[in-house]
Short mmCIF file of C-alpha atoms (C1' of nucleotides) in Angstrom, two decimals:
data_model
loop_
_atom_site.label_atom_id
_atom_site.label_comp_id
_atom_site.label_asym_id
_atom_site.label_seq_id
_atom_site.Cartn_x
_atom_site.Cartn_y
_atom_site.Cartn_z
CA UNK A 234 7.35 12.73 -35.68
CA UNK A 235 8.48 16.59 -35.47
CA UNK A 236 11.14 17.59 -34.01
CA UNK A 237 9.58 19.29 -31.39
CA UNK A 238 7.98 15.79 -30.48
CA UNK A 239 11.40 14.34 -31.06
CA UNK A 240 12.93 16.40 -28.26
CA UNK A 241 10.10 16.11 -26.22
CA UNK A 242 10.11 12.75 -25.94
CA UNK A 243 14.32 12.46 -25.99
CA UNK A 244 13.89 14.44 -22.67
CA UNK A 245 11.08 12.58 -20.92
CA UNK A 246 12.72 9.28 -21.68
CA UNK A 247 16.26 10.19 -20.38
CA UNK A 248 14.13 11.23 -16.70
CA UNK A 249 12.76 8.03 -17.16
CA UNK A 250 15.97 6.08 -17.68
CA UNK A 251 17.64 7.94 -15.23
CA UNK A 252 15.74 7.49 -12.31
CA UNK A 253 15.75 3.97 -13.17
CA UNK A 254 19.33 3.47 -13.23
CA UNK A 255 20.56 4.80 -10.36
CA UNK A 256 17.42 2.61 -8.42
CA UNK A 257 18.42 -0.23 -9.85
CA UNK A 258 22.16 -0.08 -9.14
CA UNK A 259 21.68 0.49 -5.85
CA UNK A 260 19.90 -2.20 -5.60
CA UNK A 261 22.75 -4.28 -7.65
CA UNK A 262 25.41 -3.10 -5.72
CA UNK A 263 24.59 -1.48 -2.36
CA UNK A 264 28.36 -0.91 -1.75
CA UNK A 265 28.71 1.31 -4.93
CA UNK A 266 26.36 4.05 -5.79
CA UNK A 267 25.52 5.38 -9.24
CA UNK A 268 27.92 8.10 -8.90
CA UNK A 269 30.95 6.72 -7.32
CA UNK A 270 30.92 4.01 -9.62
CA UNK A 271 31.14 6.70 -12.60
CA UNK A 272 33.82 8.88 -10.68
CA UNK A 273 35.50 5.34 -10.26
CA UNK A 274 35.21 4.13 -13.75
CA UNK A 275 36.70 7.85 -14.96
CA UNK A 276 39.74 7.42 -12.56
CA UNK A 277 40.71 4.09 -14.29
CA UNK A 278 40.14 5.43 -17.86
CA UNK A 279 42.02 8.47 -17.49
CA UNK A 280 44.85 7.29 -14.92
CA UNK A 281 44.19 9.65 -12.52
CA UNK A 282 43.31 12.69 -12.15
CA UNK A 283 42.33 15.68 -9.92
CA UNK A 284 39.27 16.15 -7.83
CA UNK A 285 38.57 19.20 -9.75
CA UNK A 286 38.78 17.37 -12.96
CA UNK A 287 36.00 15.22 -11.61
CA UNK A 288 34.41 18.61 -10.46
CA UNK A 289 34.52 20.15 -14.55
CA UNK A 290 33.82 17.02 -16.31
CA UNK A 291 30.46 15.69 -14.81
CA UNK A 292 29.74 19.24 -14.28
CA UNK A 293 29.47 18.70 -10.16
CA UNK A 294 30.29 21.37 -7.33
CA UNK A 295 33.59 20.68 -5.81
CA UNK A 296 32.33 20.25 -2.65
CA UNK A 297 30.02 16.70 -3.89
CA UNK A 298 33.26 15.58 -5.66
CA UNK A 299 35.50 15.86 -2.35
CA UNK A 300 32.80 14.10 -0.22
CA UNK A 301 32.89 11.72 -2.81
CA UNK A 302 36.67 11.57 -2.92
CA UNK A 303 36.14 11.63 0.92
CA UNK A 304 33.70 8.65 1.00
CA UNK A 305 35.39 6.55 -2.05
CA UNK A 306 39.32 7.11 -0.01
CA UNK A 307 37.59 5.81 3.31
CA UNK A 308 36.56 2.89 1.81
CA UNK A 309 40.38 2.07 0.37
CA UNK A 310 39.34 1.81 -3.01
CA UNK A 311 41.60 5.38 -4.14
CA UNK A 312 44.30 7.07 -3.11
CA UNK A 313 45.61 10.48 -2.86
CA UNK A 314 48.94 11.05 -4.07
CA UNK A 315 50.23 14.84 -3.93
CA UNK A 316 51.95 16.16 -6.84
CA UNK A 317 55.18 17.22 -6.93
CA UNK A 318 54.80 20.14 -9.41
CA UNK A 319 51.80 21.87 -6.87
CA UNK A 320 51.50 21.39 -3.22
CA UNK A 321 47.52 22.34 -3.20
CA UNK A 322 46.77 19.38 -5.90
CA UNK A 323 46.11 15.48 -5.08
CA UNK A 324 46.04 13.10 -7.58
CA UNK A 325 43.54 10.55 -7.62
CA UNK A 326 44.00 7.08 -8.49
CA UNK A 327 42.34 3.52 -7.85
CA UNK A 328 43.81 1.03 -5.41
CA UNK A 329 44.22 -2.61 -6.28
CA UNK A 330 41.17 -2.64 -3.83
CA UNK A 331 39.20 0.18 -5.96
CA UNK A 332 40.29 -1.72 -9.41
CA UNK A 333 39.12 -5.26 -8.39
CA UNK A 334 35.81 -4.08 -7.24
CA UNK A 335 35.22 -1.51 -10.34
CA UNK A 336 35.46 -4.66 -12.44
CA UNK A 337 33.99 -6.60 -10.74
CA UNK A 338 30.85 -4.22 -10.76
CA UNK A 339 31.38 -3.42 -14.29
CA UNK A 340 30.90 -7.12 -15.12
CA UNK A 341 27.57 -7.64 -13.43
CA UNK A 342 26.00 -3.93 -15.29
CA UNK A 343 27.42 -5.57 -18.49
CA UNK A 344 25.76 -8.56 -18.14
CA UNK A 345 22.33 -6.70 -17.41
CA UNK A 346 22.27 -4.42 -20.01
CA UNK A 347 23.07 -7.30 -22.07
CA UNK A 348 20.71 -8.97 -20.70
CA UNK A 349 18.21 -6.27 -21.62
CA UNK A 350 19.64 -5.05 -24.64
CA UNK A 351 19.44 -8.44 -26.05
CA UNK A 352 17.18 -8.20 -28.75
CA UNK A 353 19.22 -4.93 -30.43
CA UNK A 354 20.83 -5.14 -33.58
CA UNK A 355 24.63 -4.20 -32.69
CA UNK A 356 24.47 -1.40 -35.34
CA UNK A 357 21.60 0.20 -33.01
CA UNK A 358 23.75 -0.12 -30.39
CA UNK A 359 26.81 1.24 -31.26
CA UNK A 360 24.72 4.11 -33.18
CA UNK A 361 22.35 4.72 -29.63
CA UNK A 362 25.53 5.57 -27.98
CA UNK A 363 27.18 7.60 -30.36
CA UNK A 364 24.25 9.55 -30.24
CA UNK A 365 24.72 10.51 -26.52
CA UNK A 366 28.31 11.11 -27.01
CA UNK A 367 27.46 13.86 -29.46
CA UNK A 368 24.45 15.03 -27.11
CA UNK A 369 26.76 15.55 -24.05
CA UNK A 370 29.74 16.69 -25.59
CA UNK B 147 32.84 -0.13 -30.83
CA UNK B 148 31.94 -3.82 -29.36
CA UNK B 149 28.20 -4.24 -27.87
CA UNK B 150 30.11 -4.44 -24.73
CA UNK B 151 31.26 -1.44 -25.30
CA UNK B 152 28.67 0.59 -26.46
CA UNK B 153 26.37 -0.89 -23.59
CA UNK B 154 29.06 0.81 -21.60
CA UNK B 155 29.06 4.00 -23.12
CA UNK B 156 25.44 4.63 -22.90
CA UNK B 157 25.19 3.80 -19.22
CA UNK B 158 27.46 6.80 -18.63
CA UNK B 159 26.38 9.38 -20.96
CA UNK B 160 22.78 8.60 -19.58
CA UNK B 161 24.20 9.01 -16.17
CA UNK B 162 25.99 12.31 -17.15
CA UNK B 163 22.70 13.60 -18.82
CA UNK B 164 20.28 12.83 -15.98
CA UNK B 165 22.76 14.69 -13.67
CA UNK B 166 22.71 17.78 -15.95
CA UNK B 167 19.36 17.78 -16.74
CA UNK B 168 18.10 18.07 -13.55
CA UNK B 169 20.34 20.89 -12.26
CA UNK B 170 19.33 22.72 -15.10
CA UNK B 171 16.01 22.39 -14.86
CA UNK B 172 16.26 23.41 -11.40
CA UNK B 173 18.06 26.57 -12.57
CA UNK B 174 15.88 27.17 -15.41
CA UNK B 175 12.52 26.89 -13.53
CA UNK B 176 12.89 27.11 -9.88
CA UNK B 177 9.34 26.42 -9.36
CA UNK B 178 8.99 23.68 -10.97
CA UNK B 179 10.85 20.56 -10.39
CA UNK B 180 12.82 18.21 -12.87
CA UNK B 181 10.39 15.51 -11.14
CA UNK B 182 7.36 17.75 -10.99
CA UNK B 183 7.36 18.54 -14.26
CA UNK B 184 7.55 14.90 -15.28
CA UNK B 185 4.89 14.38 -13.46
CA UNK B 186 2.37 17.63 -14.91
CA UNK B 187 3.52 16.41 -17.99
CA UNK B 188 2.03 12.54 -17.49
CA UNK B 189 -0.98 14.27 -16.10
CA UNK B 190 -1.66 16.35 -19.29
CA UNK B 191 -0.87 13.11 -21.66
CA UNK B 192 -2.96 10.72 -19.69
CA UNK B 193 -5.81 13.27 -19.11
CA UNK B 194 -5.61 12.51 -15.03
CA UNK B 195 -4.64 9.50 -13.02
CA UNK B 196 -4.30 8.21 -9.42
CA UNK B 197 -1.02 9.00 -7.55
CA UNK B 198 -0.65 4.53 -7.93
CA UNK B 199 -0.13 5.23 -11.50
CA UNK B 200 2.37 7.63 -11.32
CA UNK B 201 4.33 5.79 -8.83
CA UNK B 202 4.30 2.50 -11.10
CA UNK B 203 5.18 4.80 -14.29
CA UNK B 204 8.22 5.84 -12.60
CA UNK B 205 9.26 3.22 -10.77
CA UNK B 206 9.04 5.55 -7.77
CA UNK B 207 8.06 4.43 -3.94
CA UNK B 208 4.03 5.86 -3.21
CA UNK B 209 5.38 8.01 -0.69
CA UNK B 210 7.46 9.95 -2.58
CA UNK B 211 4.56 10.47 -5.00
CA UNK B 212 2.25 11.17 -2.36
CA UNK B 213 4.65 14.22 -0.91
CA UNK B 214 5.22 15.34 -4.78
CA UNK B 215 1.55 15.55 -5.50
CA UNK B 216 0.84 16.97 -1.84
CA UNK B 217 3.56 19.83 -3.09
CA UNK B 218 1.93 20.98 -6.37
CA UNK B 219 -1.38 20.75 -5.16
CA UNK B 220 -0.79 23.49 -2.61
CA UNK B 221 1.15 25.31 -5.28
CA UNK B 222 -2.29 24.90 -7.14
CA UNK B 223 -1.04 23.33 -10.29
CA UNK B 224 -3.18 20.07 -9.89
CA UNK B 225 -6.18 18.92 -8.08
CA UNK B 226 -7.92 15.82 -6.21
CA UNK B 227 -11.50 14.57 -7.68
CA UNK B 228 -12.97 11.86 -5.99
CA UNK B 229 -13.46 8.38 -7.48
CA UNK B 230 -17.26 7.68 -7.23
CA UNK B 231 -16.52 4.21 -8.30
CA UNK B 232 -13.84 4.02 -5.26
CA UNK B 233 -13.72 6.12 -2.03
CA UNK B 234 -10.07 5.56 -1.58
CA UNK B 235 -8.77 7.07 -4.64
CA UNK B 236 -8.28 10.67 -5.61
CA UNK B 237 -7.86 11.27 -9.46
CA UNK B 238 -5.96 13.65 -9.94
CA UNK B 239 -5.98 16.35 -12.73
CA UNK B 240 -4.21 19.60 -13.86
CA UNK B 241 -5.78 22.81 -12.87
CA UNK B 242 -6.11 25.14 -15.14
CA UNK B 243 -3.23 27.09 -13.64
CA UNK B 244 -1.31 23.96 -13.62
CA UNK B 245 -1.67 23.75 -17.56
CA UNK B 246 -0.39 27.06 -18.08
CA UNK B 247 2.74 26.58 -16.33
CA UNK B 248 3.34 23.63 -17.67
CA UNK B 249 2.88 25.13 -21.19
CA UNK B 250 4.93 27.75 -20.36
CA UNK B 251 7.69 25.28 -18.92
CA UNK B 252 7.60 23.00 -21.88
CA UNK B 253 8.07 25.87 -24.22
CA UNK B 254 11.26 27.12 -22.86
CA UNK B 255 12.36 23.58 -22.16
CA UNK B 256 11.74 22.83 -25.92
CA UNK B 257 13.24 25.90 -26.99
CA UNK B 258 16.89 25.40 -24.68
CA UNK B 259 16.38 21.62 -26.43
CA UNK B 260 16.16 23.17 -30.21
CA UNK B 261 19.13 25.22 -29.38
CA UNK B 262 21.14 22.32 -27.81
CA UNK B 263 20.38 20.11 -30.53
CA UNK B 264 20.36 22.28 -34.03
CA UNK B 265 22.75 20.91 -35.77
CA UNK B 266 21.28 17.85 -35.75
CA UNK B 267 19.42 16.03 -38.80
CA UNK B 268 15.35 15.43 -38.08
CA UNK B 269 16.39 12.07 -38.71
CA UNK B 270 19.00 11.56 -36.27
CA UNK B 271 16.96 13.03 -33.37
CA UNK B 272 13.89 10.94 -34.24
CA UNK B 273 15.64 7.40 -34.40
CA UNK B 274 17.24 9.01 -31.14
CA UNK B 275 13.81 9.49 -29.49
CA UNK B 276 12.74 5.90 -30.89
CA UNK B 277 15.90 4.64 -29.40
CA UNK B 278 15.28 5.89 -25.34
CA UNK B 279 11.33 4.89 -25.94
CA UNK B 280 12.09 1.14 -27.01
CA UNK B 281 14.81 1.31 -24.24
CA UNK B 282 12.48 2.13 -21.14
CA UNK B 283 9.46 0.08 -22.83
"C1'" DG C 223 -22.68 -11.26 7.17
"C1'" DT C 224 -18.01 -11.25 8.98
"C1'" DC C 225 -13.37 -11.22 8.96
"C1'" DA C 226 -9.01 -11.44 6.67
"C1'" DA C 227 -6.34 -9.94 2.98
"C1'" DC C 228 -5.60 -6.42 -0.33
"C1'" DT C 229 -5.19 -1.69 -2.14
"C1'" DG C 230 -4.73 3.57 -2.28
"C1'" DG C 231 -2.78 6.92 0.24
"C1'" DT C 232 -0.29 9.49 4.29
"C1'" DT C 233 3.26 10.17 7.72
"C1'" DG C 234 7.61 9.54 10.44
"C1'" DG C 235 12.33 8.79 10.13
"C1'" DG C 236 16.59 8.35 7.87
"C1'" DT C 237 19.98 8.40 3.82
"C1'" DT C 238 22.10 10.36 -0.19
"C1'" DG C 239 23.37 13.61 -3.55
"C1'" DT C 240 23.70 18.20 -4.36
"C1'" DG C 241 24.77 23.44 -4.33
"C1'" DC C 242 26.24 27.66 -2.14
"C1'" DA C 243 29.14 30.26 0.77
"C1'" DA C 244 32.88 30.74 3.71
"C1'" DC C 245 37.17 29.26 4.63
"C1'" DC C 246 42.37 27.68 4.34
"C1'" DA C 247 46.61 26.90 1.84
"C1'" DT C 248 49.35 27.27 -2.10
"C1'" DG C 249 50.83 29.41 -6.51
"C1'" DG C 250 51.78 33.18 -9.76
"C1'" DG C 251 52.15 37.41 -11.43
"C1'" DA C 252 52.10 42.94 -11.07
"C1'" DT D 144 55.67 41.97 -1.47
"C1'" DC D 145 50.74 41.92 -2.12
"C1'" DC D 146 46.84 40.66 -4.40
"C1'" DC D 147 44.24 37.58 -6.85
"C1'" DA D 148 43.42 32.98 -8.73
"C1'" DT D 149 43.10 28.00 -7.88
"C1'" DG D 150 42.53 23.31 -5.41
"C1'" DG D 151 40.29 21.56 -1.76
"C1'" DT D 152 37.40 21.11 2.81
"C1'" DT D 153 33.57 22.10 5.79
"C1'" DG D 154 29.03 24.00 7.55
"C1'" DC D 155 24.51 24.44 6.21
"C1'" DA D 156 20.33 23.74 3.82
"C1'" DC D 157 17.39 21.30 0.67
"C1'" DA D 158 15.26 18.06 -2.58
"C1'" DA D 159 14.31 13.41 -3.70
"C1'" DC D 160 14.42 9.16 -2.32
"C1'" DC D 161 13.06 4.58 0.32
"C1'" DC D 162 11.23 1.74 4.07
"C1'" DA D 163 8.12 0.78 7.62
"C1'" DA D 164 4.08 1.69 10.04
"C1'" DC D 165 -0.20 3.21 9.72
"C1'" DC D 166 -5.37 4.45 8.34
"C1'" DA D 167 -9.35 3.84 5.51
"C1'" DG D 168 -11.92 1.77 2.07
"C1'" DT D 169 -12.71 -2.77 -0.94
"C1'" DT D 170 -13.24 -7.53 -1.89
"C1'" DG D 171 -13.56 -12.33 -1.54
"C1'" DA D 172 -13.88 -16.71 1.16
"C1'" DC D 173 -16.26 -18.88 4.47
#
DNA sequence: GTCAACTGGTTGGGTTGTGCAACCATGGGA
DNA sequence: TCCCATGGTTGCACAACCCAACCAGTTGAC
């Protein structure tokens, strides 16, 4: 294959792959779209954090994060805290609420890409994802 | 990294890439859709198909396809032929206009891609492409 | 042959995710 | 003190979806 190809097809698949996952977790989890659950799952790994954070990390307008942020406070599972050092900023951060049902969603992706990853050697794996670490960095 | 783990990791980075992708498509080639180009692109490979195809490729509701290929045929990129084996289906194929635009699209896709990805070994970016292909198989 | 069930495609209606631009409030220097 | 930068919200528009209802051919059972 040339690289050329290579890319070719690298792009095409991702479309592919992406349209497909954010289908099918809707379907898994009506109560959680694609991209809350992300904005969710990067509150809990980095403890909080601001709305513009969000914003510069998954490369979204600041406008879609706060309706997010809007959407994702209504439904109790963050909170805004201010911060003490800067009156304009609000720290983001899960509830017990936002926490249990992360998990709990986490647990039932898990066990369907597990499901449908079965058949990979682990070195694949772990080698698959390291290469879209790199790509996105 | 655990398979957990990794399974985890890929989820998001896909979900980060499909995000950026398509806004930079969009900003690349205002014309011509993320989606739309997919969907030239499957018409060049497969050498013209019926809009059922393309909506079972994708995984995509025939309505959306329908209003997709209703779009680029009125931007002249790609045409209905009857079926004279079946009145109810229109095959659809690229114009020639449509093939030049897509040629034209690809190229400066491929060459944003090369850039994006040039530090990368030919190896790496083919087990890369081989990984996303045996994923959405 | 006729009628029901199926298939390819269109259309109406609604939801979601998104960006851009304009705006407000706070913060931090010249 | 003013001016500009920064964090965030809101109005507006748009693209990409899906679902449901529909029309028009096709096919098979009877």
């Amino acid at each position: 294959m040339h690289s050329a190809d290579a890319v070719e097809t690298i792009q095409r698949e991702m479309t592919v792959f992406a349209r497909r996952a954010r289908a099918a977790a809707g379907r898994m989890h009506p109560e959680l779209s694609l991209v809350s659950y992300t904005l969710l799952g990067h509150l809990e790994e980095s403890g909080g954090c601001r709305a513009t954070d969000l914003a510069a990390h998954y490369a979204l307008d600041k406008s879609t994060v706060s309706r997010q942020v809007a959407g994702l406070e209504s439904a109790g599972l963050i909170e805004r805290r201010p911060d003490p050092a800067d009156q304009r900023v609000q720290v983001l951060h899960l509830t017990r609420s936002g926490r249990d049902i992360l998990s709990q969603v986490t647990e039932s992706r898990r066990a369907a890409f597990r499901e449908r990853l079965a058949g990979w050697p682990a070195e694949d794996l772990n080698r698959f994802a390291e290469y879209l670490v790199r790509y996105n960095a």
